Each structure stands twice: as structure tokens, then as C-alpha cells.
PDB file of C-alpha atoms and ligand atoms in Angstrom:
ATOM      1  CA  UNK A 189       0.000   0.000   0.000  1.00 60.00           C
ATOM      2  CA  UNK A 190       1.634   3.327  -0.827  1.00 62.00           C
ATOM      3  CA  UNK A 191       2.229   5.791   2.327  1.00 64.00           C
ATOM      4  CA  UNK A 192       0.688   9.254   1.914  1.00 72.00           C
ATOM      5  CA  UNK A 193       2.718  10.122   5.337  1.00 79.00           C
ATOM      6  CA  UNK A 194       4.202  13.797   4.213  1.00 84.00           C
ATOM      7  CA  UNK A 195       7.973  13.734   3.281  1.00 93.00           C
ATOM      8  CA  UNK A 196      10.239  14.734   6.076  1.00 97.00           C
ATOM      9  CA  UNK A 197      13.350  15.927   6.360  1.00 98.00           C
ATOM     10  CA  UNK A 198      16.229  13.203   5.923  1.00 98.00           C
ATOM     11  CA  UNK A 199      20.021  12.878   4.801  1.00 98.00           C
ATOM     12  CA  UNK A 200      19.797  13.150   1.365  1.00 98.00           C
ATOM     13  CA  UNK A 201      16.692  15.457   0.507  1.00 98.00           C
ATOM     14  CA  UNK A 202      16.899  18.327  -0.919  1.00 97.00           C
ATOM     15  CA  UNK A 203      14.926  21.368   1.335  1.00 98.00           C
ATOM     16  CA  UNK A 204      13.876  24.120   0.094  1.00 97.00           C
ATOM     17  CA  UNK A 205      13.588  26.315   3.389  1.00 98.00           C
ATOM     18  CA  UNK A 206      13.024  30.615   4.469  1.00 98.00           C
ATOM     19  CA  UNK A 207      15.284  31.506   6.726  1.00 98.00           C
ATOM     20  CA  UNK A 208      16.342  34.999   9.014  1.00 98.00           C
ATOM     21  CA  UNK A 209      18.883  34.826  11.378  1.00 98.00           C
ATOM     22  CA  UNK A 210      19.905  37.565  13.920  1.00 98.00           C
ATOM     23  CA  UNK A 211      22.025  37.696  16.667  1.00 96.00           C
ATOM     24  CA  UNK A 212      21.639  37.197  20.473  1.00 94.00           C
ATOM     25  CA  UNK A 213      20.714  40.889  20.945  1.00 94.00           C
ATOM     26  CA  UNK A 214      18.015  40.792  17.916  1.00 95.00           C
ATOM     27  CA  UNK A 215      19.940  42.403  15.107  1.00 96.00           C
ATOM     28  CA  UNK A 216      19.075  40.897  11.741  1.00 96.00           C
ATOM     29  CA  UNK A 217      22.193  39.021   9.948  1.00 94.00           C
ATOM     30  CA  UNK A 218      20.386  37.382   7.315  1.00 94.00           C
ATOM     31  CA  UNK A 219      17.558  36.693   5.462  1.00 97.00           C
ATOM     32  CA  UNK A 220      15.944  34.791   2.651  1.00 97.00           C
ATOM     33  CA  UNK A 221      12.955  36.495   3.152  1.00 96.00           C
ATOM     34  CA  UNK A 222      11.818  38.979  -0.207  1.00 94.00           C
ATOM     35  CA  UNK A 223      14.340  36.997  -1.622  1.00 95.00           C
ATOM     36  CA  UNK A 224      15.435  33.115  -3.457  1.00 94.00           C
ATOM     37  CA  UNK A 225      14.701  30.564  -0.358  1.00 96.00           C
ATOM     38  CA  UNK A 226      17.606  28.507   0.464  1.00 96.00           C
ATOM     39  CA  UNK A 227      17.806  25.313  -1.209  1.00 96.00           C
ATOM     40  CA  UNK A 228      20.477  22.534   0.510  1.00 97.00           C
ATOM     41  CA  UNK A 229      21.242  18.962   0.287  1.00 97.00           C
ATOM     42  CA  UNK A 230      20.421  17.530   3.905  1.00 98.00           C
ATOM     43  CA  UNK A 231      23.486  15.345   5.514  1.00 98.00           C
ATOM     44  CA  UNK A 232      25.900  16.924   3.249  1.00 97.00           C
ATOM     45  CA  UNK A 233      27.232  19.807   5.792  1.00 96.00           C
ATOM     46  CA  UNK A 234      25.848  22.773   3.249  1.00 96.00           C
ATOM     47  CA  UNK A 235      24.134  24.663   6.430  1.00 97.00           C
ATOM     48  CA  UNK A 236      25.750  24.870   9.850  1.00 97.00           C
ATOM     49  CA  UNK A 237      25.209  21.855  12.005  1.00 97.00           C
ATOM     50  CA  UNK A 238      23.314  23.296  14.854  1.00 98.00           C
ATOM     51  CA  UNK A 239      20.112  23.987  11.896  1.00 98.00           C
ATOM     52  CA  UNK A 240      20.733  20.630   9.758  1.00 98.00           C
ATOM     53  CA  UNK A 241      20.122  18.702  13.013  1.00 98.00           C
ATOM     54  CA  UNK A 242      16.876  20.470  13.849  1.00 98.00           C
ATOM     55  CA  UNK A 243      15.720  20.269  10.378  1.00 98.00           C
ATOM     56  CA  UNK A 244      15.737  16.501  10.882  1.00 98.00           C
ATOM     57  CA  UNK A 245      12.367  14.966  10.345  1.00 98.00           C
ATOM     58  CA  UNK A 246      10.407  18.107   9.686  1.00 98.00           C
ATOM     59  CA  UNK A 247       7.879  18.279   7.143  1.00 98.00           C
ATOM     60  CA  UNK A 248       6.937  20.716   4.626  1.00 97.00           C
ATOM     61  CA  UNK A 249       4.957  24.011   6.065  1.00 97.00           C
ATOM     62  CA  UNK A 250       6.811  23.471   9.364  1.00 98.00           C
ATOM     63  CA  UNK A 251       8.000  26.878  11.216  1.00 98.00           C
ATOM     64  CA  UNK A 252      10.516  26.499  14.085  1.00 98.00           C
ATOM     65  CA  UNK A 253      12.862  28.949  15.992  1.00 98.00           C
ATOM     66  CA  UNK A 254      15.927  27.480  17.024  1.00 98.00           C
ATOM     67  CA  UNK A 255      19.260  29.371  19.543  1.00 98.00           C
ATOM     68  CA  UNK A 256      22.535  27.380  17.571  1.00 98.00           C
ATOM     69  CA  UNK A 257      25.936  27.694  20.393  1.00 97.00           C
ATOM     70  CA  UNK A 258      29.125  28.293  18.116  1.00 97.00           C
ATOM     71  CA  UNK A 259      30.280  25.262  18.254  1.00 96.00           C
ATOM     72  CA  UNK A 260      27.123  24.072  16.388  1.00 97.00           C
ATOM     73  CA  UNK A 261      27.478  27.438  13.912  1.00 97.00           C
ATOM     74  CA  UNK A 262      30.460  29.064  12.968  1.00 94.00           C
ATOM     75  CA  UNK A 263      33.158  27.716  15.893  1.00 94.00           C
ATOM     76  CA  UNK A 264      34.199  29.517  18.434  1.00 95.00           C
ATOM     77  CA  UNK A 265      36.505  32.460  17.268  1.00 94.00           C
ATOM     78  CA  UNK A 266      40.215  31.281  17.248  1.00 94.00           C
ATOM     79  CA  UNK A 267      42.512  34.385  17.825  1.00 94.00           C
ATOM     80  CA  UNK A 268      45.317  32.965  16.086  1.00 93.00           C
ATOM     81  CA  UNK A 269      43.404  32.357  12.812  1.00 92.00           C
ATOM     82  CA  UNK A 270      44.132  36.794  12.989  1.00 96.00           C
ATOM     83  CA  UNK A 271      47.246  37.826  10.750  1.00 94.00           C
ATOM     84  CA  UNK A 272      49.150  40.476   9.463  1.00 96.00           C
ATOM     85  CA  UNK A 273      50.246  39.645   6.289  1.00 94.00           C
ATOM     86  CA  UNK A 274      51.656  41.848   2.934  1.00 96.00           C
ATOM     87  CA  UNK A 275      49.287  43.363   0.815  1.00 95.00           C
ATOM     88  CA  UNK A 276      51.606  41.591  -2.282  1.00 94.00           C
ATOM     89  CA  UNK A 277      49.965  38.589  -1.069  1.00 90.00           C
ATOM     90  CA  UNK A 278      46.379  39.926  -2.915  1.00 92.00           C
ATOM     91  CA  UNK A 279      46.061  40.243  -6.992  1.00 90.00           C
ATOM     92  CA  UNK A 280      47.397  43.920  -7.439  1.00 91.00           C
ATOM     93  CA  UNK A 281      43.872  45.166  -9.490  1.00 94.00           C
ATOM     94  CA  UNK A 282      41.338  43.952  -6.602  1.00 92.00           C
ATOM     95  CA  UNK A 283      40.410  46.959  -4.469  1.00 93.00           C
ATOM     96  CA  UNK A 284      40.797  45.032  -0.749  1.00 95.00           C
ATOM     97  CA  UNK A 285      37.900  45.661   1.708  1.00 94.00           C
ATOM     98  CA  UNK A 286      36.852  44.582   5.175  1.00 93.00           C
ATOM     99  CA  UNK A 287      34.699  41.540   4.543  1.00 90.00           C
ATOM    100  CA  UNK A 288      35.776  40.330   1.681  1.00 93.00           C
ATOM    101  CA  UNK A 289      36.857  36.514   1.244  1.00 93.00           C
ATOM    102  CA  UNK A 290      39.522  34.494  -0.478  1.00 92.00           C
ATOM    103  CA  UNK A 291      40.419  31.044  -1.162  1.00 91.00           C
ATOM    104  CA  UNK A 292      44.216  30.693   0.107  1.00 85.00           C
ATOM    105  CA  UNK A 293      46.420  27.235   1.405  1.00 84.00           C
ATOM    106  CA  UNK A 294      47.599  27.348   4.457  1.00 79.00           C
ATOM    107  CA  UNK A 295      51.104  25.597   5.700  1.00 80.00           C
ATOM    108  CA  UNK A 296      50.306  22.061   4.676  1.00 88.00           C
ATOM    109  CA  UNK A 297      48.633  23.286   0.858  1.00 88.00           C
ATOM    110  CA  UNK A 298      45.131  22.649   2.639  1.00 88.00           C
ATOM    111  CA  UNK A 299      42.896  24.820   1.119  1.00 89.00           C
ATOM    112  CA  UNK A 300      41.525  27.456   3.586  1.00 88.00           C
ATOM    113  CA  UNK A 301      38.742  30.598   3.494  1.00 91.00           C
ATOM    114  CA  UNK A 302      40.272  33.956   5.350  1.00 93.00           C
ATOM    115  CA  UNK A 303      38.482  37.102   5.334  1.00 94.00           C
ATOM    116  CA  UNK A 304      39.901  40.255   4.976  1.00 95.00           C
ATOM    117  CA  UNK A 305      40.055  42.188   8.348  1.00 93.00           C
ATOM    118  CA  UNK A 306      41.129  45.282   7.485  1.00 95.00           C
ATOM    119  CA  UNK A 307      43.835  47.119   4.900  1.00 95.00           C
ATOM    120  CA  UNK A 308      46.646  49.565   6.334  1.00 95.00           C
ATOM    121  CA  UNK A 309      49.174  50.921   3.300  1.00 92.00           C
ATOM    122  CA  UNK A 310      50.957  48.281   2.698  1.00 94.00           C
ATOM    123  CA  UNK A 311      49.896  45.153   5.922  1.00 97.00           C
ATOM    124  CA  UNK A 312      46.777  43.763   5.574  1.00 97.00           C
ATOM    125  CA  UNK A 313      45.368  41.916   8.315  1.00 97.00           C
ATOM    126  CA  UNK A 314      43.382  38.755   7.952  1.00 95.00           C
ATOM    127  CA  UNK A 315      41.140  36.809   9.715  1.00 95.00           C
ATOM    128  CA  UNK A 316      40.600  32.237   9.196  1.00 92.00           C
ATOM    129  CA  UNK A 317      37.633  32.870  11.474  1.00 93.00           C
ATOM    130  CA  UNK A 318      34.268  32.967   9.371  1.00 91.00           C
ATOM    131  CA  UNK A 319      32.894  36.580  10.449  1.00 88.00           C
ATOM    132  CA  UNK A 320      30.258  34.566  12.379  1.00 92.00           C
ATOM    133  CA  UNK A 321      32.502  32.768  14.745  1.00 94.00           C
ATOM    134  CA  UNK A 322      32.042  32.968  18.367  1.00 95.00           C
ATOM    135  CA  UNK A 323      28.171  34.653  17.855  1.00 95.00           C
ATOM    136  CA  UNK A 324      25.159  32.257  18.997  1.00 97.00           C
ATOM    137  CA  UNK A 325      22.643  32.275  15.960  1.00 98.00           C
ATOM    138  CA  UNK A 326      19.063  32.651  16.016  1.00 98.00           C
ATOM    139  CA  UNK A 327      17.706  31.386  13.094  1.00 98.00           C
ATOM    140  CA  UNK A 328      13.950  31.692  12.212  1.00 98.00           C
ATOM    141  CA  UNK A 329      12.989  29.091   9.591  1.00 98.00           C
ATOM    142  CA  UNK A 330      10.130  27.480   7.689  1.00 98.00           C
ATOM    143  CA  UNK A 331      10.303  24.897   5.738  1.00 98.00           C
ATOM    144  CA  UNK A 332       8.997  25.187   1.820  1.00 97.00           C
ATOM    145  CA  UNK A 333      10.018  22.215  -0.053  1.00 97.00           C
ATOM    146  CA  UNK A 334      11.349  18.636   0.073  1.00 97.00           C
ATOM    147  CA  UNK A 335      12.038  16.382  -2.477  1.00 97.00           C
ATOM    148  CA  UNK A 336      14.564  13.501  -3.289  1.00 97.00           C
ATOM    149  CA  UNK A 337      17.990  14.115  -4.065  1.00 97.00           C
ATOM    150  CA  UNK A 338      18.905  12.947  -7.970  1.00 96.00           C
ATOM    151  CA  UNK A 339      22.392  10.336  -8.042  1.00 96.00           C
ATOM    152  CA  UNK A 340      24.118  13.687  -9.549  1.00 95.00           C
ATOM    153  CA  UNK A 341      23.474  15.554  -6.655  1.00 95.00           C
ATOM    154  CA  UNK A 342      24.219  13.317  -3.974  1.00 96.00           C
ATOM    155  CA  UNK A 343      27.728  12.842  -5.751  1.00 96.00           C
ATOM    156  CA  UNK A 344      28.343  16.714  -5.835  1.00 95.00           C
ATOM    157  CA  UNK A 345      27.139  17.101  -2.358  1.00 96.00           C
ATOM    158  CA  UNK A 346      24.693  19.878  -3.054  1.00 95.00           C
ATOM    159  CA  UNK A 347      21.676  20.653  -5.326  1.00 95.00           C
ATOM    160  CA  UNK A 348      21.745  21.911  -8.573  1.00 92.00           C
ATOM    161  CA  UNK A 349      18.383  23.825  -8.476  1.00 79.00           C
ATOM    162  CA  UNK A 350      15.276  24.276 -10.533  1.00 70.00           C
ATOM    163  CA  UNK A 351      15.567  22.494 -14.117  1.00 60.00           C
ATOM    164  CA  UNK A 352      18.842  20.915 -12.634  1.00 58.00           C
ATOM    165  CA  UNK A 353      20.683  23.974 -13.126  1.00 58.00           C
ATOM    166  CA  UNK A 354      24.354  23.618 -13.033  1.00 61.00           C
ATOM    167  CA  UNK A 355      26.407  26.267 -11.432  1.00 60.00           C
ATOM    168  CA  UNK A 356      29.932  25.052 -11.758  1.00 59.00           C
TER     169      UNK A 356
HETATM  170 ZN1   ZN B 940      27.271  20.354  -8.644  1.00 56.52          ZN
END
């Protein structure tokens, strides 16, 4: 006998979900809201693992507020991921602002995100901590959409979006 049960929220679905998140004192940080929901592949580590886990076994039309600790967000903020380093290091024709992010190898060749700090003349001081780290996040979600995941996604670790759209 087929189940009509609704589809819930397991590794390997792909959610579609509305999300805002602000900060412990109420500011807004983000939002889907007005804009493109947030589509992710569930199990696959695209969203922070304090939200994946309390997506787990929800259902389409679900709303739920959930308070994520760093360590289930961002991490706790690590002061020595903080350096000074020479602007050289940056492609001479990008203008360098606060905020922005680069792909960069650390020490070993691992591949590593850093975000730019701030820019004095010629030292430019850089940060490995996403700008999140160390905040507890209050996200505000509801859940749109869940369907399966196709073989190509699952392989990629993320979805691909409507008409399989391929971003990479
Ligand atoms: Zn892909």
C-alpha cells in the first residue's frame, strides 16, 4: 500500500527552506525572506550543524525557531586564525575591503577561506575565522520544499536547483 505520510526531512533530501537569522541581541544578519529561499542537500554539511540537526524529520509548512551555540554554527573564534600579512599577497587590481573573502592554502597546501580584516598601506590583516565565529545564531525558519535528491546531486554534495541547473 503506498504511504501518503508527508515527506520529512532526511540525509539526502533536498529542502527548500526561508530563513532569518539575527544575533543574540536581535539584530538581523540574514535573510531569505523577499528573496530566493535557500535550497540545501540535507546530511551533506551545506548549512551549519546546529540547523541541519533540527531540520531533521520536519515536514513541509513546518515553522521552528531554534538558539545554535558556536560550536554548532560558525566555531568559536580562534585568535590565532588573525594575521598580518603583505598586501603583495592579494592580486594587485582587486580593491581590498573589510569583509571580503579568499580562497588561500595554508602551511600544509590545505585549502583554507580567510576574510579580509582590514587594509593599512601596505599590511593587511586577515582573519581564518568565518565573520560569524564565536556569535550564537538565532535562526527563524520554515520549511517550503522537500524532495529527493537525484544520483548527480548526492555525488556533488549539493543541489543543482530548478531544471537541474548547473552552477559550476
Ligand atoms: Zn554540482
Amino acid at each position: 500500500m503506498a504511504s501518503t505520510a508527508p515527506q520529512r526531512i532526511a540525509d539526502g533530501k533536498v529542502v527548500t527552506i526561508h530563513y532569518t537569522l539575527t544575533s543574540e541581541s536581535g539584530e538581523t544578519l540574514d535573510s531569505s525572506r523577499g528573496q530566493d529561499p535557500l535550497e540545501y542537500l540535507h546530511g551533506a554539511k551545506n548549512i551549519v550543524p546546529g540547523l541541519e540537526k533540527e531540520l531533521l524529520g520536519k515536514a513541509a509548512g513546518e515553522n521552528f525557531a531554534v538558539r545554535v551555540a558556536p560550536e554548532e554554527g560558525y566555531g568559536a573564534h580562534d585568535p590565532k586564525g588573525i594575521q598580518r600579512v603583505p598586501r603583495d599577497a592579494f592580486p594587485e587590481d582587486i580593491e581590498l575591503e573589510p569583509g571580503m573573502q579568499f580562497s588561500a592554502e595554508d602551511e600544509s597546501g590545505r585549502g583554507v577561506t580567510i576574510w579580509i580584516q582590514s587594509v593599512e598601506g601596505a599590511v593587511v590583516t586577515i582573519d581564518q575565522n568565518h565573520p560569524l565565529a564565536g556569535q550564537v545564531l538565532c535562526f527563524d525558519v520554515s520549511v517550503e520544499k522537500i524532495r529527493d535528491a537525484t544520483l548527480e546531486e548526492l555525488s556533488h554534495g549539493h543541489p543543482h536547483g530548478p531544471g537541474g541547473h548547473h552552477h559550476h
